[in-house]
Short mmCIF file of C-alpha atoms in Angstrom, two decimals:
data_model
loop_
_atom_site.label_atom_id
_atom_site.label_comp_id
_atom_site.label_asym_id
_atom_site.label_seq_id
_atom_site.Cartn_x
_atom_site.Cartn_y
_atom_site.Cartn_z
CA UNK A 533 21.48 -20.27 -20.60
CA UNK A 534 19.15 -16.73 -19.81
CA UNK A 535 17.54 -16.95 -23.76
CA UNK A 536 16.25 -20.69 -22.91
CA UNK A 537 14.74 -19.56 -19.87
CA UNK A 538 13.47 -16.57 -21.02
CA UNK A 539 11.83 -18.05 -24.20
CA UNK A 540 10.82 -21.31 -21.39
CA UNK A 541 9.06 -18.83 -19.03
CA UNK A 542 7.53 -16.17 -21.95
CA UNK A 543 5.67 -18.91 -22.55
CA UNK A 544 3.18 -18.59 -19.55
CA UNK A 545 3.13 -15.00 -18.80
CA UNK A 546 5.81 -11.85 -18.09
CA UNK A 547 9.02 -12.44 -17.28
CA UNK A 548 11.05 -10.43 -14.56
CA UNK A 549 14.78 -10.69 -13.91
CA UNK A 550 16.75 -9.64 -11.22
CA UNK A 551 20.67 -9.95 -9.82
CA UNK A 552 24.17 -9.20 -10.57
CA UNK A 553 24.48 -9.55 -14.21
CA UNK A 554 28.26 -8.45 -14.25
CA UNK A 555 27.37 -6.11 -17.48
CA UNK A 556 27.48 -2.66 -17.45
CA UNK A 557 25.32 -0.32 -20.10
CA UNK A 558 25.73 2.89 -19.88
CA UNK A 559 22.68 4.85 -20.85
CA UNK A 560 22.48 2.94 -24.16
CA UNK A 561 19.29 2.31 -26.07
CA UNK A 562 17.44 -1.24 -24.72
CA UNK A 563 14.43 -1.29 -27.91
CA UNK A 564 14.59 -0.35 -31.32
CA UNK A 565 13.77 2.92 -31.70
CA UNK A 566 10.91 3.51 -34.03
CA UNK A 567 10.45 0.50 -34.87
CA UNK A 568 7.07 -0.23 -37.28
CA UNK A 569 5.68 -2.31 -39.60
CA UNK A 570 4.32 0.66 -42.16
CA UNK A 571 7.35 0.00 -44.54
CA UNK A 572 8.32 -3.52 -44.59
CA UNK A 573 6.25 -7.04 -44.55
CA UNK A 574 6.59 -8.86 -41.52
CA UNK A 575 4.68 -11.74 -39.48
CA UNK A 576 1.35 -10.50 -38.21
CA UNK A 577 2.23 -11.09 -34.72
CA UNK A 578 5.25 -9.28 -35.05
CA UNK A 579 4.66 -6.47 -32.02
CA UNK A 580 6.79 -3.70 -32.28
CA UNK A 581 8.54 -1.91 -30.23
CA UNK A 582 6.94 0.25 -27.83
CA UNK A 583 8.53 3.99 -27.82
CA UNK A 584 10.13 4.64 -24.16
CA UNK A 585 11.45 7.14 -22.20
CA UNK A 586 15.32 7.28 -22.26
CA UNK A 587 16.68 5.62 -19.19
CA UNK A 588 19.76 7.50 -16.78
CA UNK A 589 23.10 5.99 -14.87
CA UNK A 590 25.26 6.66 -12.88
CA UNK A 591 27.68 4.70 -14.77
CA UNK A 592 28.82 6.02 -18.39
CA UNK A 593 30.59 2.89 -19.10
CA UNK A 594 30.05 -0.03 -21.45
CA UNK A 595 31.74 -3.54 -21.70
CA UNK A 596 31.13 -6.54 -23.72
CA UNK A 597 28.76 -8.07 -21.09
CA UNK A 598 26.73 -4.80 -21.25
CA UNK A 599 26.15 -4.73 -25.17
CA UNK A 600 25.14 -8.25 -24.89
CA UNK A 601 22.28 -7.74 -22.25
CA UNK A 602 21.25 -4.79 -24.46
CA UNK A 603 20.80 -7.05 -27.37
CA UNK A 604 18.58 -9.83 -25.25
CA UNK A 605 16.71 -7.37 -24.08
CA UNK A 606 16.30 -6.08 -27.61
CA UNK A 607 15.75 -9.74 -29.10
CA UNK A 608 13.59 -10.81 -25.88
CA UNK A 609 11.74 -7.51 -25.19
CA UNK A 610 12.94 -6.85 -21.85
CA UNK A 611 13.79 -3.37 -20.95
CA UNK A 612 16.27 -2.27 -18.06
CA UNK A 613 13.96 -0.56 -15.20
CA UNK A 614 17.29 1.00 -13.66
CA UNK A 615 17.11 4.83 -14.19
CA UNK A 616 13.62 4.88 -15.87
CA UNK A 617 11.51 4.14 -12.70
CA UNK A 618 10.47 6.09 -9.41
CA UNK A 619 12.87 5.10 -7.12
CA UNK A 620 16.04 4.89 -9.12
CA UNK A 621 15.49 7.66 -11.44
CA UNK A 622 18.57 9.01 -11.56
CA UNK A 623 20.27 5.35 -12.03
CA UNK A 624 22.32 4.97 -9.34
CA UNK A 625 25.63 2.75 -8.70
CA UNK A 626 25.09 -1.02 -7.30
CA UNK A 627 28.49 -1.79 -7.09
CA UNK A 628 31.12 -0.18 -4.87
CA UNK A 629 34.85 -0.83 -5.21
CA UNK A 630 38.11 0.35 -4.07
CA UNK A 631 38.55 1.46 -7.70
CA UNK A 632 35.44 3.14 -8.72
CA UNK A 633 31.38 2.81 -8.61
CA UNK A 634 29.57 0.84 -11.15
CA UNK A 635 25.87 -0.33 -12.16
CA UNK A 636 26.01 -3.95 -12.58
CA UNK A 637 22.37 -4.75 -10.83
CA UNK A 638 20.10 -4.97 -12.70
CA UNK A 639 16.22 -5.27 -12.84
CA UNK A 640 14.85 -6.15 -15.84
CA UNK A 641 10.89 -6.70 -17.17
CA UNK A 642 9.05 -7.49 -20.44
CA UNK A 643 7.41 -4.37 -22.15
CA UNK A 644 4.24 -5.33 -21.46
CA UNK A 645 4.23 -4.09 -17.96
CA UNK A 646 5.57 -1.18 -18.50
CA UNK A 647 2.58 -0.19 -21.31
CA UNK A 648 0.46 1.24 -18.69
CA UNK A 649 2.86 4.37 -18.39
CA UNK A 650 2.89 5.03 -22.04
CA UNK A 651 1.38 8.84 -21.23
CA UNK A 652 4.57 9.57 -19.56
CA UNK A 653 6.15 12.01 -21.74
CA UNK A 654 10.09 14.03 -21.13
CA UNK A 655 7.95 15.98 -19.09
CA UNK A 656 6.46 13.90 -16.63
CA UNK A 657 9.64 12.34 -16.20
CA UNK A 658 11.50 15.14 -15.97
CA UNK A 659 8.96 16.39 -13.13
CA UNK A 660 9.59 13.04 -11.82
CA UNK A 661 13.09 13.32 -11.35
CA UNK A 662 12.93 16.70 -9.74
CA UNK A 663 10.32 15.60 -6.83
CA UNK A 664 12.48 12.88 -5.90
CA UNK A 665 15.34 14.93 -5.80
CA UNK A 666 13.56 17.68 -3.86
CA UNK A 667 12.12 14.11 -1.57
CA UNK A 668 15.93 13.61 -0.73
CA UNK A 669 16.68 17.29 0.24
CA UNK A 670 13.39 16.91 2.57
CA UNK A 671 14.65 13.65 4.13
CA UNK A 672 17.84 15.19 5.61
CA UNK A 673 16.51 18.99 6.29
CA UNK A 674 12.79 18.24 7.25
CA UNK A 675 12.38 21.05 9.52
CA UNK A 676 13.27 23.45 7.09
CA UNK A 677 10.04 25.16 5.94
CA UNK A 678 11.23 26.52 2.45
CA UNK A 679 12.25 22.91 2.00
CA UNK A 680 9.31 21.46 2.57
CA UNK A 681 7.40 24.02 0.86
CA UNK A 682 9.09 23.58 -1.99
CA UNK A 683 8.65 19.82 -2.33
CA UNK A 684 4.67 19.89 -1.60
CA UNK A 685 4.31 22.95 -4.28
CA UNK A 686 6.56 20.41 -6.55
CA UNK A 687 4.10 17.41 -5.60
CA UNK A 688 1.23 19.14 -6.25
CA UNK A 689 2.67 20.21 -9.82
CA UNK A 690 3.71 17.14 -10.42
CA UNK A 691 -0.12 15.52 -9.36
CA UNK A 692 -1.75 18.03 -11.82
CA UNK A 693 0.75 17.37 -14.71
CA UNK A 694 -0.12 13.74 -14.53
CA UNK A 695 -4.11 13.94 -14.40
CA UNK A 696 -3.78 15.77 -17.67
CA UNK A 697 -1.41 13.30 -19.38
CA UNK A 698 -3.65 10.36 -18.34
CA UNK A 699 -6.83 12.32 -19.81
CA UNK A 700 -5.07 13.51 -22.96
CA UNK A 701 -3.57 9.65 -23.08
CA UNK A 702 -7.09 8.41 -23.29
CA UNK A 703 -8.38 11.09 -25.49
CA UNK A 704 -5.34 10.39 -28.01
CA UNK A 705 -6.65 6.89 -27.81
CA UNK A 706 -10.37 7.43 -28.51
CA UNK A 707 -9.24 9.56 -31.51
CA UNK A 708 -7.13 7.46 -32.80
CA UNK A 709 -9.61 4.13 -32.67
CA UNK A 710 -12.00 6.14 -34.37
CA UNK A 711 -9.73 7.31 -37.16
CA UNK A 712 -8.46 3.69 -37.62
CA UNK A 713 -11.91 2.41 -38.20
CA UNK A 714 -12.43 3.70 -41.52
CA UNK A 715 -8.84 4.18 -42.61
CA UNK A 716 -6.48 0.98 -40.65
CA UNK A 717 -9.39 -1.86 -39.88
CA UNK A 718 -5.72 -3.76 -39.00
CA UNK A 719 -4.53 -1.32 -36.62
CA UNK A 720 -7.81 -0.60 -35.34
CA UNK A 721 -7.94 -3.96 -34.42
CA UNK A 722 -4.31 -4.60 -33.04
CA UNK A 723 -5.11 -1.21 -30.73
CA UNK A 724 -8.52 -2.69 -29.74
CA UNK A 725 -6.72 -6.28 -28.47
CA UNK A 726 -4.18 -4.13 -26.70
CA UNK A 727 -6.77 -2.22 -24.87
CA UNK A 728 -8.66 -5.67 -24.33
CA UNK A 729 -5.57 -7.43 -22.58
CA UNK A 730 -4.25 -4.78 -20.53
CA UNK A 731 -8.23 -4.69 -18.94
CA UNK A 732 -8.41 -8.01 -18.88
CA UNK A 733 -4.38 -8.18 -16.47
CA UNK A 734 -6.41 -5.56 -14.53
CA UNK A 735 -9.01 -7.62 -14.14
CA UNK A 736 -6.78 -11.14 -13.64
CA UNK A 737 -4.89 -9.09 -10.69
CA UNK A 738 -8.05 -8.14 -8.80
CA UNK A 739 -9.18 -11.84 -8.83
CA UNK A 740 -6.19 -13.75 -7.77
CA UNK A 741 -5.89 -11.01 -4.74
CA UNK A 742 -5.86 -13.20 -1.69
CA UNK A 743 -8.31 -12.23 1.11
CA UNK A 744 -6.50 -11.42 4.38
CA UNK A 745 -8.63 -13.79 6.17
CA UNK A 746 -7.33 -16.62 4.15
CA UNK A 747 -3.36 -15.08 4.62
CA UNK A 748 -4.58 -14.98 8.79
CA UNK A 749 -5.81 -18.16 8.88
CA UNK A 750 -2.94 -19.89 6.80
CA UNK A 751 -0.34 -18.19 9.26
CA UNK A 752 -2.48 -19.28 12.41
CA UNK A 753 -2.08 -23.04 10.96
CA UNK A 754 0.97 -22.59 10.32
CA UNK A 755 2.56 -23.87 13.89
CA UNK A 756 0.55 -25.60 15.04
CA UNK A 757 0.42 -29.36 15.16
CA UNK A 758 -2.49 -31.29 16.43
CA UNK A 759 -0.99 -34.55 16.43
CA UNK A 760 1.01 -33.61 20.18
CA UNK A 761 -0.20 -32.55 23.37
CA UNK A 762 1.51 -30.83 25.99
CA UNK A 763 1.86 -33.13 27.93
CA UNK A 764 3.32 -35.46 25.64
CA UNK A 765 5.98 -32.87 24.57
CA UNK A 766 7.24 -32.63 28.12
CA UNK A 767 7.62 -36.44 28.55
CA UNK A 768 9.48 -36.69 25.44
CA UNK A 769 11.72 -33.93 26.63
CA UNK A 770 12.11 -35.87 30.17
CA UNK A 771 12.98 -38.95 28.66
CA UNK A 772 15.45 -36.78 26.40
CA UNK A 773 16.94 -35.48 29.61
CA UNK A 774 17.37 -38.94 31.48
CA UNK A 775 18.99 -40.60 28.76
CA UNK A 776 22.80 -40.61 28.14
CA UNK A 777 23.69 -39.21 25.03
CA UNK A 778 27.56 -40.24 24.67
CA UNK A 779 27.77 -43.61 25.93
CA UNK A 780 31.62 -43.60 25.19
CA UNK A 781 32.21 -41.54 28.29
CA UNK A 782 30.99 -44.31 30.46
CA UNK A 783 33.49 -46.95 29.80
CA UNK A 784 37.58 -47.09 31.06
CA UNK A 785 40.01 -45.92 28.96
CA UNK A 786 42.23 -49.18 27.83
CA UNK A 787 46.18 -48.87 27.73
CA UNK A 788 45.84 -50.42 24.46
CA UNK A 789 43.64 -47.55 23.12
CA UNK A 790 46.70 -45.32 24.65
CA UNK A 791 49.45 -47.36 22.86
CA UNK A 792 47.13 -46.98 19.47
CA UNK A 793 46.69 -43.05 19.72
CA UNK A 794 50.48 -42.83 20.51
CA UNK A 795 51.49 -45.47 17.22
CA UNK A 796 49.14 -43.09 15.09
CA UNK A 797 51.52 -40.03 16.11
CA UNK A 798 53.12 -38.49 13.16
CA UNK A 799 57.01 -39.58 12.84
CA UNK A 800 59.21 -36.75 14.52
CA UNK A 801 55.71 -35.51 16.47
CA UNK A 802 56.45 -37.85 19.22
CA UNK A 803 59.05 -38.09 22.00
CA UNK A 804 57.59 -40.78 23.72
CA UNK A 805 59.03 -43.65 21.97
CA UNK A 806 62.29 -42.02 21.25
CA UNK A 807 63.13 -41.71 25.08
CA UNK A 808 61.47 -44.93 26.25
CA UNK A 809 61.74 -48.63 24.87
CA UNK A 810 58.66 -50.13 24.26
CA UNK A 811 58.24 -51.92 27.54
CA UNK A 812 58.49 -49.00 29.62
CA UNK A 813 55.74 -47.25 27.45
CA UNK A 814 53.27 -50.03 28.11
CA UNK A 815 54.14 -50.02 31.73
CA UNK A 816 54.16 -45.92 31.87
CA UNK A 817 50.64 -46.29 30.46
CA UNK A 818 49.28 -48.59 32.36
CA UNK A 819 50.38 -46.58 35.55
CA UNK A 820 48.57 -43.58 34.05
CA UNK A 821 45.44 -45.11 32.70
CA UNK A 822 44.94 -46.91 36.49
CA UNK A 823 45.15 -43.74 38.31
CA UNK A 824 42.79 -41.33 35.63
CA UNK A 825 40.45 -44.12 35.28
CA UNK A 826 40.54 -43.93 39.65
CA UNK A 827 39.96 -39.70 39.17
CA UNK A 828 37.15 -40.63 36.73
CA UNK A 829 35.27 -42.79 38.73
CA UNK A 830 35.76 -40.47 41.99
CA UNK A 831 34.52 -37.27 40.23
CA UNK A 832 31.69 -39.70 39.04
CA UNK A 833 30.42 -40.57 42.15
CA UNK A 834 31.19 -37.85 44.43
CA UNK A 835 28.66 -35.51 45.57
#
């Protein structure tokens, strides 16, 4: 089952799922929406919901598959990246029948990699949506100058709209640690470990980065074997050429393995032995095997 995996593989870092999941959501809410802990007791690692941007598709349906990934990805904390990322804003159909479009490909990530876009507001993504669409009109009339005026006027927008909503992001959060001091020391401190472990996966990715002189030498390795020689490789291949390879080609055919292949015949397949008595077969045979076997060995031997 998905849940054992999931819960198998949450156990040593993100998880990430992608394929045909057969299930098709709609635009249908993946998280609870505000979700807290103000009101009720719960565990104290309980980690609540994160508030996202609603998600698009192409697709307005929703079948029984669908409303069960929406509630693993509500129990698991996976959210559905179709229709809520650049690149498939808009949530486009992945399936393509004879009978209709549908989205039933699906990619889906824990929340946790998706908190460093949490000063993405309507706005942004709205902005978003209309770049890429403007991106699309560029692609097929590129020569067009209003065209392309229009989508570098709507890329520089959207460049300046997003400087301010990472500054104000990070002046909300300054604010708010300081308010939470005095007020929350629990939520000051749940904000502060959040801040501390999304610095310290920035910090985790630059280390593990491979240098390219590793990935260069690992590929240059990667061929070659210094156990053989070139010289060695062409005698092998020599001795590879010289040597016969079907050995049952050498040898005469036998009447008998004649009179075997002709027994074997399916009943009502053969003619043979309804025409001709058995004696005549094996002399018939024997006739024909001397003279191919004489055919054989002249092709054999003849220049």
């Amino acid at each position: 089952m998905i849940e054992n995996d999931i819960v198998k593989y949450s156990q040593s870092g993100k998880i990430m799922i992608a394929g045909d999941l057969n299930a098709r959501t709609a635009c249908e809410i993946d998280h609870i929406q505000k979700d807290s802990d103000k009101h009720i007791p719960l565990f104290d690692n309980y980690k609540c919901d994160s508030s996202l941007i609603q998600r698009k598709s192409k697709d307005s349906s929703i079948n029984t598959r669908g409303r069960q990934l929406l509630s693993l990805c509500i129990s698991s904390s996976l959210r559905i990246l179709n229709g809520r990322l650049m690149g498939d804003l808009m949530g486009a159909h992945t399936c393509f029948q004879p009978l209709g479009s549908s989205v039933v490909d699906y990619f889906l990530a824990s929340e946790e990699l998706l908190e460093n876009s949490e000063w993405q507001d309507q706005d942004i993504i709205n902005l978003k949506q209309n770049l890429y669409r403007k991106y699309k009109l560029m692609q097929n009339h590129n020569t067009d100058p209003y065209v392309r005026g229009s989508f570098f006027k709507c890329l520089e927008s959207y460049r300046k709209q997003r400087r301010a909503k990472i500054r104000k992001f990070k002046r909300d959060i300054m604010n708010k640690l300081d308010n939470l001091y005095d007020q929350n020391p629990k939520a000051y401190w749940q904000l502060l470990d959040k801040i501390k472990n999304i610095s310290n996966n920035s910090q985790n990715k630059s280390e593990n980065t491979i240098d390219p002189s590793e990935w260069q030498e690992y590929f240059q390795k990667l061929n070659k074997n210094e156990q053989y020689s070139d010289d060695l490789i062409k005698k092998k291949l020599e001795s590879f050429h010289n040597e016969n390879v079907f050995n049952e080609l050498d040898y005469l055919i036998t009447p008998e393995e004649i009179e075997k292949a002709i027994k074997s015949l399916k009943n009502s397949k053969s003619i043979v032995l309804n025409l001709f008595n058995l004696n005549n077969v094996h002399l018939n045979v024997r006739i024909f095997i001397g003279e191919l076997n004489i055919k054989l060995c002249y092709a054999a031997f003849s220049p």
